[in-house]
CSV table of C-alpha atoms and ligand atoms in Angstrom, one decimal:
chain,number,residue,atom,x,y,z
A,5,UNK,CA,17.9,-6.2,11.5
A,6,UNK,CA,14.1,-6.2,11.0
A,7,UNK,CA,13.0,-3.4,8.7
A,8,UNK,CA,9.4,-2.0,8.4
A,9,UNK,CA,8.3,0.1,5.4
A,10,UNK,CA,5.2,2.0,6.4
A,11,UNK,CA,3.2,3.7,3.7
A,12,UNK,CA,0.1,5.9,4.0
A,13,UNK,CA,-1.8,7.7,1.2
A,14,UNK,CA,-5.0,9.0,2.7
A,15,UNK,CA,-5.7,12.7,1.9
A,16,UNK,CA,-7.1,13.0,5.4
A,17,UNK,CA,-4.5,13.9,8.0
A,18,UNK,CA,-6.5,13.5,11.2
A,19,UNK,CA,-9.6,11.2,10.9
A,20,UNK,CA,-8.1,8.8,8.4
A,21,UNK,CA,-9.0,5.2,9.4
A,22,UNK,CA,-6.2,3.8,7.3
A,23,UNK,CA,-3.6,6.1,8.9
A,24,UNK,CA,-4.9,5.0,12.4
A,25,UNK,CA,-4.7,1.3,11.5
A,26,UNK,CA,-1.2,1.4,9.9
A,27,UNK,CA,0.0,3.4,12.9
A,28,UNK,CA,-1.4,0.7,15.2
A,29,UNK,CA,0.5,-1.9,13.2
A,30,UNK,CA,3.7,0.1,13.4
A,31,UNK,CA,3.3,0.6,17.1
A,32,UNK,CA,2.8,-3.1,17.8
A,33,UNK,CA,5.7,-3.9,15.4
A,34,UNK,CA,8.1,-1.5,17.1
A,35,UNK,CA,7.2,-3.0,20.5
A,36,UNK,CA,8.0,-6.5,19.2
A,37,UNK,CA,11.1,-5.3,17.3
A,38,UNK,CA,12.7,-2.7,19.5
A,39,UNK,CA,15.9,-2.5,17.5
A,40,UNK,CA,14.2,-2.6,14.1
A,41,UNK,CA,14.3,0.1,11.4
A,42,UNK,CA,11.0,1.9,10.7
A,43,UNK,CA,10.8,3.9,7.4
A,44,UNK,CA,7.7,6.0,7.0
A,45,UNK,CA,6.5,7.3,3.6
A,46,UNK,CA,3.5,9.6,3.4
A,47,UNK,CA,2.2,9.6,-0.2
A,48,UNK,CA,-0.9,11.6,0.9
A,49,UNK,CA,1.0,14.6,2.4
A,50,UNK,CA,4.0,14.4,0.1
A,51,UNK,CA,2.9,12.9,-3.2
A,52,UNK,CA,5.5,11.7,-5.6
A,53,UNK,CA,5.4,12.7,-9.3
A,54,UNK,CA,3.7,10.5,-11.7
A,55,UNK,CA,5.8,8.3,-13.9
A,56,UNK,CA,7.2,9.7,-17.2
A,57,UNK,CA,9.1,8.4,-20.2
A,58,UNK,CA,12.5,9.5,-18.7
A,59,UNK,CA,11.8,7.5,-15.5
A,60,UNK,CA,10.9,4.4,-17.5
A,61,UNK,CA,14.0,4.6,-19.7
A,62,UNK,CA,16.2,5.3,-16.7
A,63,UNK,CA,15.1,2.0,-15.1
A,64,UNK,CA,16.0,0.1,-18.3
A,65,UNK,CA,19.4,1.6,-18.9
A,66,UNK,CA,22.7,1.3,-16.9
A,67,UNK,CA,23.7,4.5,-15.1
A,68,UNK,CA,26.5,5.5,-17.6
A,69,UNK,CA,24.1,5.4,-20.5
A,70,UNK,CA,21.4,7.6,-19.0
A,71,UNK,CA,20.8,11.1,-20.4
A,72,UNK,CA,20.7,14.1,-17.9
A,73,UNK,CA,16.9,14.0,-18.0
A,74,UNK,CA,16.9,10.3,-17.2
A,75,UNK,CA,19.4,10.8,-14.4
A,76,UNK,CA,17.1,13.4,-12.9
A,77,UNK,CA,14.1,11.1,-13.3
A,78,UNK,CA,15.9,8.3,-11.6
A,79,UNK,CA,16.4,10.4,-8.5
A,80,UNK,CA,12.7,10.3,-8.0
A,81,UNK,CA,12.3,6.5,-8.3
A,82,UNK,CA,15.5,5.2,-6.7
A,83,UNK,CA,14.7,6.2,-3.1
A,84,UNK,CA,11.4,4.4,-3.3
A,85,UNK,CA,13.1,1.3,-4.8
A,86,UNK,CA,15.8,1.3,-2.1
A,87,UNK,CA,13.2,1.6,0.7
A,88,UNK,CA,11.2,-1.2,-0.8
A,89,UNK,CA,14.2,-3.6,-1.2
A,90,UNK,CA,15.4,-2.9,2.3
A,91,UNK,CA,12.1,-3.8,4.0
A,92,UNK,CA,11.2,-7.3,5.2
A,93,UNK,CA,7.8,-6.1,6.4
A,94,UNK,CA,5.6,-3.6,4.5
A,95,UNK,CA,2.3,-2.1,5.7
A,96,UNK,CA,0.3,0.0,3.3
A,97,UNK,CA,-2.8,2.0,4.2
A,98,UNK,CA,-5.2,2.3,1.2
A,99,UNK,CA,-8.4,4.3,1.3
A,100,UNK,CA,-10.9,3.3,-1.4
A,101,UNK,CA,-11.2,6.1,-3.9
A,102,UNK,CA,-13.7,5.6,-6.7
A,103,UNK,CA,-13.8,1.9,-6.2
A,104,UNK,CA,-10.0,1.6,-6.5
A,105,UNK,CA,-6.8,3.0,-5.0
A,106,UNK,CA,-5.6,6.6,-4.6
A,107,UNK,CA,-3.6,7.9,-7.6
A,108,UNK,CA,-0.7,8.7,-5.2
A,109,UNK,CA,-0.3,5.0,-4.5
A,110,UNK,CA,-0.6,4.2,-8.2
A,111,UNK,CA,2.3,6.6,-8.8
A,112,UNK,CA,4.3,4.7,-6.3
A,113,UNK,CA,3.5,1.4,-7.8
A,114,UNK,CA,4.4,2.7,-11.3
A,115,UNK,CA,7.8,3.7,-10.0
A,116,UNK,CA,8.7,0.5,-8.1
A,117,UNK,CA,7.3,-1.9,-10.8
A,118,UNK,CA,10.5,-2.2,-12.8
A,119,UNK,CA,11.8,-5.0,-14.9
A,120,UNK,CA,14.2,-6.2,-12.2
A,121,UNK,CA,11.3,-6.7,-9.8
A,122,UNK,CA,9.0,-8.7,-12.1
A,123,UNK,CA,8.3,-12.3,-11.2
A,124,UNK,CA,9.8,-14.5,-13.9
A,125,UNK,CA,6.6,-16.3,-15.0
A,126,UNK,CA,8.3,-18.4,-17.7
A,127,UNK,CA,11.4,-19.8,-16.0
A,128,UNK,CA,12.1,-19.4,-12.2
A,129,UNK,CA,8.5,-18.4,-11.3
A,130,UNK,CA,10.0,-16.2,-8.6
A,131,UNK,CA,11.1,-12.6,-8.1
A,132,UNK,CA,13.8,-10.7,-6.2
A,133,UNK,CA,11.2,-9.1,-3.8
A,134,UNK,CA,9.6,-12.4,-2.8
A,135,UNK,CA,9.5,-13.3,0.9
A,136,UNK,CA,8.6,-9.9,2.2
A,137,UNK,CA,5.5,-9.8,4.5
A,138,UNK,CA,3.0,-7.3,3.2
A,139,UNK,CA,-0.1,-6.0,5.0
A,140,UNK,CA,-2.6,-3.9,3.1
A,141,UNK,CA,-5.1,-2.1,5.3
A,142,UNK,CA,-8.0,-0.6,3.4
A,143,UNK,CA,-10.9,1.7,4.5
A,144,UNK,CA,-14.0,2.0,2.5
A,145,UNK,CA,-17.0,4.3,2.9
A,146,UNK,CA,-19.3,1.5,2.0
A,147,UNK,CA,-19.3,-2.3,2.2
A,148,UNK,CA,-18.1,-4.7,-0.4
A,149,UNK,CA,-18.0,-8.1,1.2
A,150,UNK,CA,-19.5,-11.2,-0.5
A,151,UNK,CA,-23.2,-11.0,-0.9
A,152,UNK,CA,-23.4,-7.2,-0.5
A,153,UNK,CA,-25.0,-5.2,-3.4
A,154,UNK,CA,-21.7,-3.5,-4.3
A,155,UNK,CA,-19.4,-6.6,-4.0
A,156,UNK,CA,-18.6,-6.5,-7.7
A,157,UNK,CA,-17.4,-2.9,-7.4
A,158,UNK,CA,-14.4,-3.8,-5.3
A,159,UNK,CA,-11.6,-3.0,-7.8
A,160,UNK,CA,-9.2,-2.4,-5.0
A,161,UNK,CA,-8.5,-5.8,-3.6
A,162,UNK,CA,-8.2,-7.7,-7.0
A,163,UNK,CA,-6.1,-4.9,-8.4
A,164,UNK,CA,-3.7,-4.8,-5.5
A,165,UNK,CA,-3.4,-8.6,-5.5
A,166,UNK,CA,-2.4,-8.5,-9.2
A,167,UNK,CA,-0.2,-5.4,-9.1
A,168,UNK,CA,1.7,-6.6,-6.0
A,169,UNK,CA,1.8,-10.1,-7.2
A,170,UNK,CA,3.6,-9.3,-10.4
A,171,UNK,CA,6.5,-7.9,-8.4
A,172,UNK,CA,6.6,-10.8,-6.0
A,173,UNK,CA,4.8,-9.1,-3.1
A,174,UNK,CA,1.8,-11.4,-2.9
A,175,UNK,CA,3.4,-14.5,-1.5
A,176,UNK,CA,2.9,-13.3,2.1
A,177,UNK,CA,0.1,-10.8,1.5
A,178,UNK,CA,-2.7,-10.0,4.0
A,179,UNK,CA,-5.6,-7.6,3.3
A,180,UNK,CA,-7.6,-6.2,6.1
A,181,UNK,CA,-10.7,-4.0,5.4
A,182,UNK,CA,-12.4,-1.5,7.6
A,183,UNK,CA,-15.8,-0.9,6.0
A,184,UNK,CA,-18.8,1.5,6.2
A,185,UNK,CA,-16.5,4.3,7.4
A,186,UNK,CA,-18.9,6.9,5.9
A,187,UNK,CA,-21.5,6.0,8.6
A,188,UNK,CA,-19.5,8.3,10.8
A,189,UNK,CA,-19.8,11.4,8.6
A,190,UNK,CA,-22.9,11.0,6.4
A,191,UNK,CA,-26.1,11.4,8.3
A,192,UNK,CA,-28.3,9.0,6.3
A,193,UNK,CA,-25.6,6.3,6.7
A,194,UNK,CA,-25.4,6.6,10.5
A,195,UNK,CA,-27.9,3.7,10.7
A,196,UNK,CA,-24.9,1.5,9.7
A,197,UNK,CA,-22.6,2.7,12.4
A,198,UNK,CA,-22.8,-0.7,14.2
A,199,UNK,CA,-21.5,-2.3,11.0
A,200,UNK,CA,-18.7,0.3,10.9
A,201,UNK,CA,-17.8,-0.3,14.6
A,202,UNK,CA,-17.7,-4.1,14.2
A,203,UNK,CA,-15.6,-3.9,11.0
A,204,UNK,CA,-13.2,-1.4,12.6
A,205,UNK,CA,-12.8,-3.5,15.7
A,206,UNK,CA,-12.2,-6.7,13.7
A,207,UNK,CA,-9.6,-4.8,11.6
A,208,UNK,CA,-7.8,-3.6,14.7
A,209,UNK,CA,-7.7,-7.2,16.1
A,210,UNK,CA,-6.4,-8.5,12.9
A,211,UNK,CA,-3.7,-5.9,12.6
A,212,UNK,CA,-2.5,-6.5,16.1
A,213,UNK,CA,-2.4,-10.3,15.5
A,214,UNK,CA,-0.4,-9.9,12.3
A,215,UNK,CA,2.1,-7.5,13.9
A,216,UNK,CA,2.7,-10.0,16.7
A,217,UNK,CA,2.8,-13.0,14.5
A,218,UNK,CA,5.6,-11.5,12.3
A,219,UNK,CA,8.0,-11.2,15.3
B,302,FMN,C1,-12.1,11.0,-3.5
B,302,FMN,C2,-12.8,9.9,-2.7
B,302,FMN,C3,-13.4,8.9,-3.3
B,302,FMN,C4,-14.1,7.9,-2.6
B,302,FMN,N1,-14.6,6.8,-3.3
B,302,FMN,C5,-15.2,5.9,-2.5
B,302,FMN,C6,-15.8,4.7,-3.2
B,302,FMN,O1,-15.7,4.6,-4.4
B,302,FMN,N2,-16.4,3.8,-2.4
B,302,FMN,C7,-16.5,3.9,-1.1
B,302,FMN,O2,-17.0,3.0,-0.4
B,302,FMN,N3,-16.0,5.0,-0.4
B,302,FMN,C8,-15.4,5.9,-1.1
B,302,FMN,N4,-14.8,7.0,-0.5
B,302,FMN,C9,-14.8,7.0,1.0
B,302,FMN,C10,-13.5,6.5,1.6
B,302,FMN,O3,-13.2,5.3,1.1
B,302,FMN,C11,-13.6,6.5,3.1
B,302,FMN,O4,-13.9,7.8,3.6
B,302,FMN,C12,-12.4,5.9,3.7
B,302,FMN,O5,-12.5,5.9,5.1
B,302,FMN,C13,-11.1,6.7,3.4
B,302,FMN,O6,-10.0,6.3,4.0
B,302,FMN,P1,-9.3,7.1,5.2
B,302,FMN,O7,-10.3,7.1,6.4
B,302,FMN,O8,-8.1,6.4,5.5
B,302,FMN,O9,-9.1,8.5,4.7
B,302,FMN,C14,-14.2,8.0,-1.2
B,302,FMN,C15,-13.6,9.1,-0.6
B,302,FMN,C16,-12.9,10.1,-1.3
B,302,FMN,C17,-12.3,11.2,-0.6
């Protein structure tokens, strides 16, 4: 049965562009996959604890060798790992915060990036999570495309390609960006609202196409 893992991490509950775009993807996906499972995880409203030593050790040890603290720590990582493994399609909404990703998403990545998931670079060149289709939808207050003054400040896309790639989630990875979103809320940027509108509209079209193409 098709299984969608849908993750948001914007701190904005209502006006969030990434939440609206991931919701659009999920809506199209559900229409195309009426019997499919849709798992939703909201890291913005319900942040998960940052990684700690007990969590790292728990991931390396068999269950019967874990201390009580490590068993407790594992209860915070295991549901995330189970959700990730069960999904064949993953959509992640990622606001740009300080040129990179929200710390709540970093906490999720730290918990699902375990030894068992790492791509074996030396021998098989593959990993157990490979084959999943991943869509990352970002929203940025400014613009970071090629040729823009801030192009080199985009630490979001290169980071996500590397971090998802090391656990085998970049073989079918698409990134879609909605840019200049601050044109709607900062008066002196309102002159760029036509760029924001065009970027948002292109992102919506792309998201719809990807949701349909996956079915
Ligand atoms: C804490 C914080 C940091 C931000 N840092 C940046 C940034 O470095 N570059 C940028 O272009 N926009 C930045 N923004 C603006 C957001 O990327 C923009 O509002 C985006 O639309 C947020 O995603 P959302 O609409 O899903 O909430 C920042 C916003 C916040 C709240």
